[in-house]
Short mmCIF file of C-alpha atoms and ligand atoms in Angstrom, two decimals:
data_model
loop_
_atom_site.label_atom_id
_atom_site.label_comp_id
_atom_site.label_asym_id
_atom_site.label_seq_id
_atom_site.Cartn_x
_atom_site.Cartn_y
_atom_site.Cartn_z
CA MET A 15 -2.21 -16.37 34.43
CA SER A 16 -1.95 -13.96 37.34
CA ASP A 17 0.25 -10.86 37.29
CA LYS A 18 2.48 -12.31 39.95
CA GLN A 19 3.18 -15.36 37.85
CA SER A 20 3.92 -13.32 34.73
CA ALA A 21 6.30 -11.12 36.73
CA GLY A 22 7.96 -14.31 37.87
CA SER A 23 8.19 -15.67 34.34
CA LYS A 24 9.77 -12.38 33.24
CA ILE A 25 12.60 -12.86 35.73
CA ILE A 26 12.96 -16.49 34.68
CA LEU A 27 13.22 -15.42 31.03
CA LYS A 28 15.91 -12.93 31.97
CA VAL A 29 18.02 -15.35 34.00
CA LEU A 30 17.59 -18.69 32.29
CA PRO A 31 19.12 -17.82 28.91
CA TYR A 32 22.41 -16.84 30.58
CA LEU A 33 22.29 -19.95 32.70
CA SER A 34 21.67 -22.11 29.66
CA LEU A 35 24.49 -20.47 27.71
CA LEU A 36 26.93 -20.76 30.60
CA SER A 37 26.16 -24.41 31.16
CA VAL A 38 26.67 -25.22 27.47
CA LEU A 39 30.06 -23.46 27.58
CA ALA A 40 30.95 -25.23 30.83
CA ILE A 41 30.00 -28.65 29.49
CA TRP A 42 31.85 -27.93 26.26
CA GLU A 43 34.99 -26.91 28.17
CA LEU A 44 34.64 -29.97 30.42
CA VAL A 45 34.21 -32.63 27.73
CA VAL A 46 37.37 -31.43 26.01
CA ASP A 47 39.40 -30.92 29.21
CA THR A 48 38.53 -34.41 30.51
CA GLY A 49 39.44 -35.90 27.13
CA VAL A 50 35.95 -37.25 26.31
CA VAL A 51 36.34 -35.38 23.01
CA PRO A 52 39.96 -35.05 21.88
CA ASN A 53 41.33 -31.49 21.73
CA THR A 54 42.55 -32.15 18.19
CA LEU A 55 38.92 -32.29 17.04
CA LEU A 56 37.32 -29.64 19.20
CA ALA A 57 38.76 -26.49 20.75
CA THR A 58 37.65 -25.37 24.19
CA PRO A 59 35.80 -22.08 24.58
CA ILE A 60 38.79 -20.66 26.41
CA GLN A 61 41.10 -21.55 23.52
CA VAL A 62 38.71 -19.86 21.09
CA ILE A 63 38.65 -16.71 23.21
CA GLU A 64 42.45 -16.74 23.48
CA LEU A 65 42.76 -17.11 19.73
CA PHE A 66 40.27 -14.28 19.23
CA PHE A 67 42.46 -11.87 21.20
CA TYR A 68 45.60 -13.17 19.52
CA LYS A 69 44.09 -12.73 16.05
CA LEU A 70 43.07 -9.17 16.83
CA THR A 71 46.70 -8.13 16.49
CA HIS A 72 48.51 -11.01 14.77
CA ALA A 73 48.38 -11.85 11.07
CA ASP A 74 49.90 -15.32 11.45
CA PRO A 75 49.34 -18.16 10.82
CA ASP A 76 46.76 -17.47 8.10
CA GLY A 77 48.04 -14.18 6.71
CA SER A 78 45.69 -11.47 8.02
CA VAL A 79 44.44 -10.08 11.31
CA LEU A 80 40.82 -10.77 12.22
CA LEU A 81 39.60 -7.30 11.31
CA ILE A 82 40.95 -7.65 7.77
CA HIS A 83 39.13 -10.97 7.34
CA ALA A 84 35.91 -9.46 8.61
CA LEU A 85 36.25 -6.28 6.54
CA THR A 86 37.02 -8.27 3.40
CA SER A 87 33.89 -10.35 3.85
CA ILE A 88 31.77 -7.33 4.68
CA GLY A 89 33.15 -5.40 1.71
CA GLU A 90 32.43 -8.24 -0.69
CA ALA A 91 28.99 -8.85 0.79
CA LEU A 92 27.96 -5.20 0.65
CA THR A 93 29.24 -4.68 -2.89
CA GLY A 94 27.23 -7.60 -4.22
CA TYR A 95 24.24 -6.80 -2.04
CA VAL A 96 24.04 -3.16 -3.07
CA LEU A 97 24.28 -4.23 -6.72
CA ALA A 98 21.50 -6.76 -6.16
CA LEU A 99 19.26 -4.09 -4.66
CA ALA A 100 20.15 -1.45 -7.22
CA ILE A 101 19.26 -3.75 -10.11
CA GLY A 102 16.78 -6.18 -8.58
CA ILE A 103 14.38 -3.75 -6.94
CA PRO A 104 13.82 -1.42 -9.91
CA LEU A 105 13.55 -4.43 -12.19
CA GLY A 106 10.96 -6.12 -9.96
CA LEU A 107 8.98 -2.91 -9.53
CA LEU A 108 8.90 -2.22 -13.26
CA MET A 109 7.93 -5.82 -14.00
CA GLY A 110 5.05 -5.47 -11.58
CA TRP A 111 3.51 -2.46 -13.30
CA PHE A 112 4.62 -2.39 -16.94
CA VAL A 113 3.54 -5.31 -19.09
CA VAL A 114 6.45 -4.77 -21.49
CA ALA A 115 8.99 -5.03 -18.67
CA GLU A 116 7.36 -8.21 -17.40
CA GLY A 117 7.20 -9.72 -20.88
CA LEU A 118 10.88 -9.06 -21.55
CA ALA A 119 12.39 -9.89 -18.17
CA ARG A 120 10.20 -12.72 -16.95
CA PRO A 121 11.52 -15.59 -19.14
CA ILE A 122 15.15 -14.77 -18.33
CA PHE A 123 14.35 -14.43 -14.67
CA GLU A 124 12.40 -17.71 -14.57
CA MET A 125 15.33 -19.48 -16.22
CA ILE A 126 17.83 -18.23 -13.65
CA ARG A 127 15.61 -18.46 -10.59
CA PRO A 128 15.73 -22.26 -9.98
CA ILE A 129 19.56 -22.31 -9.96
CA PRO A 130 20.72 -22.23 -6.33
CA PRO A 131 23.08 -19.28 -5.81
CA VAL A 132 25.98 -21.46 -4.65
CA ALA A 133 25.89 -23.23 -8.02
CA TRP A 134 27.21 -19.98 -9.51
CA ILE A 135 30.43 -20.16 -7.51
CA PRO A 136 32.58 -22.21 -9.94
CA LEU A 137 31.49 -20.12 -12.91
CA ALA A 138 32.12 -16.89 -11.04
CA ILE A 139 35.63 -17.96 -10.06
CA PHE A 140 36.23 -19.11 -13.61
CA TRP A 141 35.22 -15.74 -14.98
CA PHE A 142 36.41 -13.31 -12.34
CA GLY A 143 38.99 -15.10 -10.18
CA ILE A 144 38.97 -15.24 -6.41
CA GLY A 145 38.97 -11.49 -5.72
CA LEU A 146 36.23 -9.00 -5.00
CA THR A 147 34.65 -9.11 -8.46
CA GLY A 148 33.93 -12.83 -8.39
CA LYS A 149 32.51 -12.68 -4.88
CA ALA A 150 30.41 -9.63 -5.68
CA PHE A 151 28.99 -11.46 -8.69
CA ILE A 152 27.96 -14.47 -6.63
CA ILE A 153 26.32 -12.30 -4.03
CA TRP A 154 24.61 -10.24 -6.63
CA ALA A 155 23.18 -13.41 -8.19
CA SER A 156 21.90 -14.69 -4.86
CA GLY A 157 20.48 -11.38 -3.67
CA MET A 158 18.76 -10.50 -6.95
CA VAL A 159 16.11 -13.20 -6.80
CA PRO A 160 14.37 -12.20 -3.56
CA CYS A 161 14.68 -8.52 -4.51
CA VAL A 162 12.95 -9.02 -7.84
CA ILE A 163 10.26 -11.32 -6.51
CA ASN A 164 9.31 -9.19 -3.55
CA SER A 165 9.27 -5.94 -5.50
CA PHE A 166 7.20 -7.56 -8.23
CA VAL A 167 4.67 -9.02 -5.81
CA GLY A 168 4.59 -5.79 -3.81
CA VAL A 169 3.53 -3.78 -6.84
CA ARG A 170 1.04 -6.43 -7.92
CA MET A 171 -0.59 -6.33 -4.52
CA THR A 172 -1.25 -2.58 -4.67
CA ASN A 173 -4.86 -2.09 -3.66
CA PRO A 174 -6.70 -1.39 -6.96
CA VAL A 175 -8.81 1.17 -5.13
CA TYR A 176 -5.72 3.36 -4.65
CA ILE A 177 -4.92 3.12 -8.32
CA ARG A 178 -8.51 4.02 -9.23
CA MET A 179 -8.36 6.97 -6.86
CA ALA A 180 -5.21 8.25 -8.54
CA ARG A 181 -6.80 7.81 -11.94
CA THR A 182 -9.66 10.05 -10.92
CA TYR A 183 -6.99 12.66 -10.18
CA GLY A 184 -5.91 12.32 -13.77
CA ALA A 185 -2.59 10.69 -12.88
CA SER A 186 -0.59 9.10 -15.69
CA ASP A 187 0.60 5.47 -15.62
CA TRP A 188 4.08 6.61 -14.68
CA GLU A 189 2.81 8.84 -11.90
CA ILE A 190 0.66 6.05 -10.51
CA PHE A 191 3.70 3.78 -10.59
CA ARG A 192 5.83 6.29 -8.73
CA LYS A 193 3.37 7.79 -6.30
CA ILE A 194 1.06 4.84 -5.58
CA CYS A 195 2.59 1.50 -6.53
CA ILE A 196 6.09 2.08 -5.17
CA PRO A 197 5.11 3.40 -1.75
CA SER A 198 2.47 0.74 -1.29
CA ALA A 199 4.95 -1.98 -2.35
CA LEU A 200 7.61 -0.81 0.09
CA PRO A 201 6.78 -3.05 3.06
CA MET A 202 7.00 -6.05 0.74
CA VAL A 203 10.26 -4.83 -0.82
CA PHE A 204 11.52 -4.22 2.67
CA GLY A 205 10.81 -7.85 3.62
CA GLY A 206 12.79 -8.99 0.60
CA LEU A 207 15.87 -7.06 1.68
CA GLN A 208 16.43 -9.17 4.78
CA VAL A 209 15.83 -12.37 2.81
CA ALA A 210 18.31 -11.16 0.21
CA LEU A 211 20.85 -10.33 2.88
CA ALA A 212 20.63 -13.81 4.42
CA ALA A 213 20.99 -15.38 0.96
CA SER A 214 23.95 -13.13 0.14
CA TRP A 215 25.80 -13.86 3.35
CA THR A 216 25.35 -17.62 2.96
CA ALA A 217 26.59 -17.53 -0.62
CA LEU A 218 29.58 -15.40 0.34
CA VAL A 219 30.77 -17.71 3.07
CA ALA A 220 30.32 -20.68 0.76
CA ALA A 221 32.38 -18.92 -1.90
CA GLU A 222 35.13 -18.05 0.56
CA LEU A 223 35.29 -21.62 1.77
CA ILE A 224 36.01 -22.72 -1.77
CA ALA A 225 38.25 -19.99 -3.07
CA ALA A 226 39.70 -16.97 -1.27
CA ASP A 227 42.86 -15.63 0.29
CA THR A 228 41.20 -13.52 2.96
CA GLY A 229 37.75 -13.38 4.53
CA LEU A 230 35.95 -15.19 7.33
CA GLY A 231 35.13 -18.24 5.20
CA PHE A 232 38.81 -18.45 4.32
CA LEU A 233 39.66 -18.32 8.04
CA ILE A 234 37.51 -21.42 8.59
CA THR A 235 39.13 -23.25 5.69
CA MET A 236 42.59 -22.33 6.98
CA GLY A 237 41.65 -23.66 10.41
CA ARG A 238 40.91 -26.99 8.79
CA ARG A 239 44.08 -26.99 6.69
CA LEU A 240 46.30 -25.99 9.62
CA LEU A 241 44.54 -28.50 11.90
CA MET A 242 43.53 -25.69 14.26
CA PRO A 243 40.05 -26.50 15.64
CA ASP A 244 40.03 -23.22 17.58
CA MET A 245 40.38 -21.28 14.34
CA ILE A 246 37.50 -23.17 12.73
CA VAL A 247 35.20 -22.31 15.62
CA LEU A 248 36.41 -18.72 15.77
CA GLY A 249 35.68 -18.35 12.04
CA MET A 250 32.20 -19.78 12.46
CA LEU A 251 31.38 -17.51 15.38
CA MET A 252 32.68 -14.47 13.50
CA VAL A 253 30.52 -15.34 10.48
CA GLY A 254 27.46 -15.45 12.70
CA LEU A 255 28.31 -12.31 14.62
CA THR A 256 29.20 -10.25 11.56
CA GLY A 257 26.02 -11.40 9.81
CA VAL A 258 23.92 -10.21 12.73
CA ILE A 259 25.70 -6.84 12.85
CA ILE A 260 25.23 -6.23 9.12
CA GLY A 261 21.59 -7.25 9.47
CA VAL A 262 21.00 -4.70 12.22
CA ILE A 263 22.76 -1.92 10.31
CA ILE A 264 20.85 -2.65 7.12
CA ASP A 265 17.60 -2.72 9.05
CA ARG A 266 18.33 0.80 10.33
CA VAL A 267 19.25 2.10 6.89
CA GLU A 268 16.16 0.56 5.32
CA LYS A 269 13.85 2.18 7.83
CA ARG A 270 15.37 5.57 7.02
CA LEU A 271 14.98 4.93 3.30
CA VAL A 272 11.39 3.80 3.61
CA ALA A 273 10.48 6.91 5.55
CA GLY A 274 12.25 9.00 2.88
CA VAL A 275 10.57 7.40 -0.12
CA ARG A 276 7.10 7.48 1.38
CA ARG A 277 7.22 11.16 2.08
CA MET B 18 -24.76 26.72 -18.97
CA GLU B 19 -27.73 28.04 -20.95
CA ASP B 20 -28.63 27.64 -24.59
CA LYS B 21 -30.35 30.28 -26.70
CA SER B 22 -33.84 29.46 -25.47
CA GLY B 23 -32.69 30.19 -21.89
CA VAL B 24 -33.29 26.59 -20.77
CA LYS B 25 -30.60 25.28 -18.43
CA LYS B 26 -28.68 22.40 -19.89
CA PRO B 27 -27.96 19.55 -17.53
CA LYS B 28 -24.53 19.43 -15.90
CA ILE B 29 -24.40 15.64 -16.00
CA GLU B 30 -26.44 13.66 -18.43
CA CYS B 31 -26.76 9.90 -18.71
CA VAL B 32 -28.39 8.77 -21.91
CA ASN B 33 -29.59 5.23 -22.44
CA ILE B 34 -26.86 3.69 -20.30
CA SER B 35 -26.76 -0.09 -19.98
CA LYS B 36 -23.99 -2.15 -18.51
CA PHE B 37 -23.12 -5.82 -18.80
CA PHE B 38 -20.30 -7.63 -17.09
CA GLY B 39 -18.72 -10.89 -18.24
CA GLU B 40 -19.16 -13.00 -21.33
CA GLY B 41 -21.43 -15.84 -22.50
CA GLN B 42 -22.86 -17.91 -19.65
CA GLU B 43 -21.29 -15.63 -17.07
CA LYS B 44 -22.74 -12.48 -18.58
CA ILE B 45 -24.71 -10.38 -16.13
CA HIS B 46 -26.92 -7.41 -16.84
CA VAL B 47 -26.28 -4.76 -14.21
CA LEU B 48 -27.79 -1.53 -15.54
CA ASP B 49 -30.67 -1.20 -17.97
CA THR B 50 -31.21 1.90 -20.15
CA ILE B 51 -30.62 4.55 -17.52
CA ASP B 52 -31.59 8.11 -18.45
CA LEU B 53 -30.73 10.74 -15.89
CA ALA B 54 -30.09 14.47 -16.09
CA VAL B 55 -28.57 16.36 -13.18
CA LYS B 56 -28.75 20.15 -13.00
CA GLU B 57 -25.89 22.38 -12.02
CA ASN B 58 -25.39 22.60 -8.25
CA GLU B 59 -28.15 20.10 -7.72
CA PHE B 60 -27.83 17.51 -4.96
CA ILE B 61 -29.20 14.31 -6.43
CA VAL B 62 -29.39 11.06 -4.51
CA VAL B 63 -29.35 7.72 -6.29
CA LEU B 64 -31.21 5.36 -3.99
CA GLY B 65 -31.27 1.60 -4.41
CA PRO B 66 -30.67 -1.66 -2.58
CA GLY B 67 -27.35 -3.51 -2.70
CA GLN B 68 -26.45 -5.04 -6.07
CA SER B 69 -28.72 -2.65 -7.97
CA GLY B 70 -25.78 -1.19 -9.86
CA LYS B 71 -25.41 2.10 -7.99
CA SER B 72 -21.64 1.91 -7.75
CA THR B 73 -21.44 0.81 -11.36
CA LEU B 74 -23.43 3.84 -12.50
CA LEU B 75 -21.23 6.15 -10.46
CA LYS B 76 -18.07 4.56 -11.86
CA ILE B 77 -19.37 5.03 -15.39
CA ILE B 78 -19.88 8.73 -14.68
CA ALA B 79 -16.42 8.79 -13.08
CA GLY B 80 -15.02 7.34 -16.30
CA LEU B 81 -13.66 4.25 -14.54
CA TYR B 82 -16.04 1.89 -16.40
CA LYS B 83 -17.24 2.20 -19.96
CA PRO B 84 -20.98 1.79 -20.47
CA SER B 85 -22.00 -1.15 -22.69
CA THR B 86 -24.54 1.05 -24.43
CA GLY B 87 -25.34 4.73 -24.09
CA LYS B 88 -23.24 7.65 -23.01
CA ALA B 89 -22.57 9.90 -20.06
CA TYR B 90 -21.92 13.62 -20.56
CA LEU B 91 -20.48 16.41 -18.48
CA ASP B 92 -21.35 19.89 -19.81
CA GLY B 93 -22.30 18.21 -23.05
CA LYS B 94 -18.94 16.49 -23.46
CA GLU B 95 -18.84 12.71 -23.47
CA LEU B 96 -17.17 11.15 -20.44
CA THR B 97 -14.69 8.45 -21.37
CA HIS B 98 -11.85 8.80 -18.89
CA PRO B 99 -11.46 9.67 -15.24
CA GLY B 100 -10.42 13.23 -14.54
CA PRO B 101 -10.08 15.78 -11.78
CA ASP B 102 -13.31 17.50 -12.89
CA ARG B 103 -15.15 14.73 -11.03
CA GLY B 104 -14.24 14.20 -7.39
CA ILE B 105 -15.03 10.80 -5.94
CA VAL B 106 -15.56 9.58 -2.42
CA PHE B 107 -15.57 5.80 -2.48
CA GLN B 108 -17.69 3.38 -0.51
CA ARG B 109 -14.71 1.88 1.27
CA TYR B 110 -12.00 3.92 2.92
CA THR B 111 -9.42 4.58 0.26
CA LEU B 112 -6.98 6.96 1.89
CA PHE B 113 -3.35 6.27 1.09
CA PRO B 114 -2.16 4.71 4.37
CA TRP B 115 1.43 5.88 3.91
CA LYS B 116 0.38 9.54 3.67
CA THR B 117 -0.75 11.93 6.37
CA VAL B 118 -4.07 13.76 6.15
CA MET B 119 -2.22 16.65 4.48
CA GLY B 120 -0.38 14.24 2.16
CA ASN B 121 -3.64 12.62 1.13
CA VAL B 122 -5.47 15.87 0.49
CA GLU B 123 -2.64 17.52 -1.43
CA MET B 124 -2.03 14.46 -3.63
CA GLY B 125 -4.49 15.58 -6.31
CA PRO B 126 -3.02 19.08 -6.78
CA LYS B 127 0.48 17.58 -6.56
CA LEU B 128 -0.31 15.27 -9.45
CA ARG B 129 -1.57 18.25 -11.42
CA GLY B 130 1.73 20.01 -10.79
CA VAL B 131 0.44 22.72 -8.47
CA PRO B 132 3.46 24.24 -6.66
CA ARG B 133 4.00 23.16 -3.09
CA LYS B 134 3.07 26.37 -1.33
CA GLU B 135 -0.09 26.85 -3.29
CA ARG B 136 -1.30 23.28 -2.91
CA ARG B 137 -0.58 23.32 0.81
CA GLY B 138 -2.79 26.38 1.08
CA LEU B 139 -5.53 24.73 -0.95
CA ALA B 140 -5.33 21.52 1.06
CA SER B 141 -5.41 23.41 4.37
CA ARG B 142 -8.51 25.25 3.27
CA TYR B 143 -10.40 22.03 2.56
CA ILE B 144 -9.08 20.27 5.64
CA ASP B 145 -10.56 23.19 7.59
CA LEU B 146 -13.78 23.01 5.61
CA VAL B 147 -14.39 19.38 6.58
CA GLY B 148 -13.56 20.18 10.19
CA LEU B 149 -10.20 18.45 10.50
CA LYS B 150 -8.04 21.43 11.41
CA GLY B 151 -5.24 20.19 13.68
CA PHE B 152 -5.20 16.68 12.18
CA GLU B 153 -3.00 17.55 9.18
CA LYS B 154 -0.13 15.40 10.41
CA ALA B 155 -2.23 12.39 11.47
CA TYR B 156 -2.07 9.13 9.52
CA PRO B 157 -5.25 7.39 8.34
CA HIS B 158 -4.92 4.56 10.86
CA GLN B 159 -5.11 7.15 13.63
CA LEU B 160 -8.48 8.45 12.44
CA SER B 161 -12.02 7.24 13.14
CA GLY B 162 -14.24 6.11 10.28
CA GLY B 163 -16.07 9.43 10.15
CA MET B 164 -12.81 11.36 10.06
CA LYS B 165 -11.48 9.17 7.26
CA GLN B 166 -14.50 10.00 5.13
CA ARG B 167 -14.04 13.70 5.94
CA VAL B 168 -10.55 13.42 4.52
CA GLY B 169 -12.11 11.60 1.56
CA ILE B 170 -14.45 14.54 1.00
CA ALA B 171 -11.64 17.09 1.39
CA ARG B 172 -9.42 15.39 -1.14
CA ALA B 173 -12.25 15.20 -3.65
CA TYR B 174 -13.08 18.89 -3.14
CA VAL B 175 -9.48 20.07 -3.31
CA ASN B 176 -9.31 19.49 -7.06
CA ASN B 177 -12.13 21.96 -7.50
CA PRO B 178 -14.27 19.41 -9.35
CA LYS B 179 -17.41 20.38 -11.21
CA VAL B 180 -19.15 17.30 -9.87
CA MET B 181 -18.86 15.39 -6.61
CA LEU B 182 -19.59 11.67 -6.74
CA LEU B 183 -20.17 10.02 -3.37
CA ASP B 184 -20.68 6.27 -3.15
CA GLU B 185 -22.34 5.28 0.14
CA PRO B 186 -19.68 7.25 2.01
CA PHE B 187 -21.32 6.78 5.40
CA GLY B 188 -22.40 3.15 5.01
CA GLN B 189 -19.81 1.91 7.46
CA LEU B 190 -20.43 4.47 10.19
CA ASP B 191 -22.52 4.04 13.30
CA ALA B 192 -25.92 5.77 13.29
CA GLN B 193 -24.84 8.67 15.49
CA THR B 194 -21.80 9.53 13.39
CA ARG B 195 -23.81 9.02 10.26
CA TYR B 196 -26.43 11.61 11.19
CA PHE B 197 -23.67 14.03 12.06
CA MET B 198 -21.86 13.42 8.77
CA GLU B 199 -25.08 13.94 6.83
CA GLU B 200 -25.47 17.31 8.51
CA GLU B 201 -21.85 18.10 7.70
CA THR B 202 -22.33 17.07 4.08
CA VAL B 203 -25.13 19.60 3.68
CA ARG B 204 -23.10 22.29 5.44
CA ILE B 205 -20.07 21.66 3.19
CA TRP B 206 -22.24 21.59 0.08
CA GLU B 207 -23.91 24.87 1.04
CA THR B 208 -20.49 26.47 1.62
CA GLU B 209 -19.02 25.16 -1.63
CA LYS B 210 -21.92 24.60 -4.02
CA ARG B 211 -21.30 21.75 -6.44
CA THR B 212 -23.29 19.32 -8.48
CA VAL B 213 -23.49 16.27 -6.23
CA ILE B 214 -24.45 12.71 -7.07
CA PHE B 215 -24.79 10.83 -3.82
CA VAL B 216 -25.40 7.08 -3.78
CA THR B 217 -27.06 5.36 -0.83
CA ASN B 218 -29.29 2.43 0.13
CA ASN B 219 -30.74 4.38 3.04
CA ILE B 220 -34.10 6.10 2.46
CA GLU B 221 -33.79 8.40 5.46
CA GLU B 222 -30.37 9.56 4.30
CA ALA B 223 -31.74 10.13 0.80
CA VAL B 224 -34.64 12.28 2.05
CA TYR B 225 -32.35 14.25 4.35
CA LEU B 226 -29.81 15.05 1.64
CA GLY B 227 -31.40 15.14 -1.78
CA ASP B 228 -32.97 17.87 -3.88
CA ARG B 229 -34.18 14.93 -5.89
CA ILE B 230 -34.05 11.18 -5.32
CA ALA B 231 -33.60 8.79 -8.24
CA VAL B 232 -34.67 5.30 -7.25
CA LEU B 233 -32.98 2.31 -8.84
CA GLU B 234 -35.11 -0.79 -8.91
CA GLY B 235 -33.82 -3.63 -6.79
CA LYS B 236 -33.64 -6.66 -9.03
CA MET B 237 -30.87 -6.96 -11.60
CA PRO B 238 -30.65 -5.28 -13.94
CA GLY B 239 -30.90 -1.95 -12.15
CA LYS B 240 -33.50 0.24 -13.81
CA LEU B 241 -34.42 3.79 -12.96
CA LYS B 242 -37.84 3.49 -11.39
CA LYS B 243 -38.92 6.93 -10.36
CA ILE B 244 -37.51 10.32 -9.45
CA TYR B 245 -38.87 12.09 -6.39
CA ASP B 246 -38.63 15.83 -5.80
CA VAL B 247 -37.85 16.68 -2.21
CA ASN B 248 -39.42 20.05 -1.57
CA LEU B 249 -38.45 20.33 2.06
CA PRO B 250 -36.63 23.36 3.44
CA ARG B 251 -33.09 22.91 4.76
CA PRO B 252 -31.85 22.20 7.33
CA ARG B 253 -34.21 19.26 7.38
CA ASP B 254 -35.59 17.56 10.42
CA TYR B 255 -35.74 13.76 10.50
CA THR B 256 -38.88 13.94 12.64
CA ASP B 257 -40.73 16.59 10.65
CA PRO B 258 -44.13 15.14 9.50
CA ALA B 259 -43.52 16.10 5.86
CA PHE B 260 -40.10 14.37 6.05
CA LEU B 261 -41.66 11.24 7.50
CA GLU B 262 -44.43 11.26 4.95
CA LEU B 263 -42.06 11.35 2.00
CA ARG B 264 -39.94 8.70 3.60
CA HIS B 265 -43.05 6.58 4.03
CA THR B 266 -44.18 7.13 0.43
CA ILE B 267 -40.82 6.05 -0.95
CA THR B 268 -40.79 3.01 1.32
CA GLU B 269 -44.27 2.03 0.13
CA GLU B 270 -43.48 2.49 -3.53
CA THR B 271 -40.16 0.65 -3.60
CA GLU B 272 -38.97 -2.71 -2.35
CA LEU B 273 -36.57 -0.89 -0.09
CA THR B 274 -37.02 -1.23 3.61
CA LEU B 275 -35.89 0.95 6.42
N1 ADP C 18 -15.95 -4.97 -12.31
C1 ADP C 18 -16.99 -5.83 -12.22
N2 ADP C 18 -16.92 -7.04 -12.82
C2 ADP C 18 -17.95 -7.91 -12.74
N3 ADP C 18 -19.09 -7.68 -12.09
C3 ADP C 18 -19.23 -6.50 -11.47
C4 ADP C 18 -18.18 -5.51 -11.49
N4 ADP C 18 -18.59 -4.43 -10.79
C5 ADP C 18 -19.83 -4.73 -10.34
N5 ADP C 18 -20.21 -5.97 -10.75
C6 ADP C 18 -21.49 -6.61 -10.45
O1 ADP C 18 -22.52 -5.70 -10.70
C7 ADP C 18 -23.55 -5.85 -9.76
C8 ADP C 18 -23.93 -4.51 -9.19
O2 ADP C 18 -22.83 -4.04 -8.42
P1 ADP C 18 -22.73 -2.57 -7.83
O3 ADP C 18 -22.77 -1.58 -8.93
O4 ADP C 18 -21.56 -2.56 -6.95
O5 ADP C 18 -24.06 -2.47 -6.99
P2 ADP C 18 -24.38 -1.59 -5.72
O6 ADP C 18 -23.36 -0.53 -5.61
O7 ADP C 18 -25.75 -1.06 -5.97
O8 ADP C 18 -24.37 -2.52 -4.54
C9 ADP C 18 -23.07 -6.83 -8.73
O9 ADP C 18 -23.69 -8.07 -8.93
C10 ADP C 18 -21.61 -6.94 -9.00
O10 ADP C 18 -21.17 -8.24 -8.74
MG1 MG C 19 -21.97 -0.08 -4.17
#
């Protein structure tokens, strides 16, 4: 491919996505406006945008303004997620290096692992109710698994040559674990964090759909109950958007942490 | 170390060392009854083709493998575990990729609990010695192969080991860099005299570096065939007739080619 062509394809790649997005929105607006799809089933993009601005300042008809819904979901997600990291990562790392830790934790972990996180929802509500605790528990359960697995594998994949090198320095098992295994496992642990976040966010929204009185999942459910298709779509878009924002923030924080630990 | 009769005791001594790997059908015989004594501050080269058990012998001395029979001694004490008294430079690059040059070199003293300021000073000194001043903050992936092995040498030296064990450290370098690194090795060794055991499969390298050359026979199990004294003045010249003659003799008398 010549340079000229690739310059051309760069411009195309800049313009076309907007064009594609705009045409989808236009077609969407049109099919509802012309009555091909009834407005009772599908809101138009303009209605969704109108509702978005309305919900910024108004708590009705579902009980809370948009920011409160979003903050509730974020708060629940982060609580469970941080717990999952705080317990899952050390557990996985220890299991990777210390035979005793693996022997003790492995059977329990293997028993829990095949249960899909959403299957925990009824039990969590049963135990903890529909507030923060129950949600945090569900998220913790869904985030734990990738944290443990990735940390475990990361330690296991430590190049044996590095371990040998440290041994020739007279390093103890614990020192090798801290100074060699953990830093060399970090990229793998790091990969697990994003997987865990995706799993956590999915589980949270599922939990809120089933039982909640605030939160973005609750907003979607309320849209259905109140027969407000614009609220359903708004809730869905907010779930996506908030998920992306949390992902970006966590990515930043992780990079800082990795740099800190490796030093 | 001298005993009462005034005879120097060997720094490193391998007595009757054999090594097997595996069990039953899979069992392989890698080293056969190796006896080797290395004097203090001597530069000994262990020369042998691939698969002759050179790395295995070095790892036994390092305390990373246990011999199947026989024993290895340092200053008369049996070697059973790895320790900072033996500095190793491995065949493959083994720098910690998440550490800078400084981080890699100071790791040994750090693990021994040397305070930060002191170990930084130590590390700087050896980084200078191997000619890497100014690269303290570089990461391994930013270094050439030769520079990586320089760091490898610095971080072995920094622990002030009694013995340096080098396992084909320049095997992956191009010829030009290799010659240069051999020169550097001699310079570093003459600045900081240590007992060195240097493993290679390259006859020319062996003749350039060694006070003595211990030849391991090619076919498994590796057996110590002969030890050559290299009575050539340093710095040595690869094209000096005496150099070429010894090189030729060793080539003739072993299955090694180069
Ligand atoms: N940890 C080990 N387990 C099993 N076999 C080994 C191990 N280390 C080395 N060997 C075998 O010992 C033989 C000699 O290996 P090595 O000492 O690396 O030779 P060299 O360094 O001379 O090439 C090889 O056949 C190798 O496969
Ligand atoms: Mg080898």
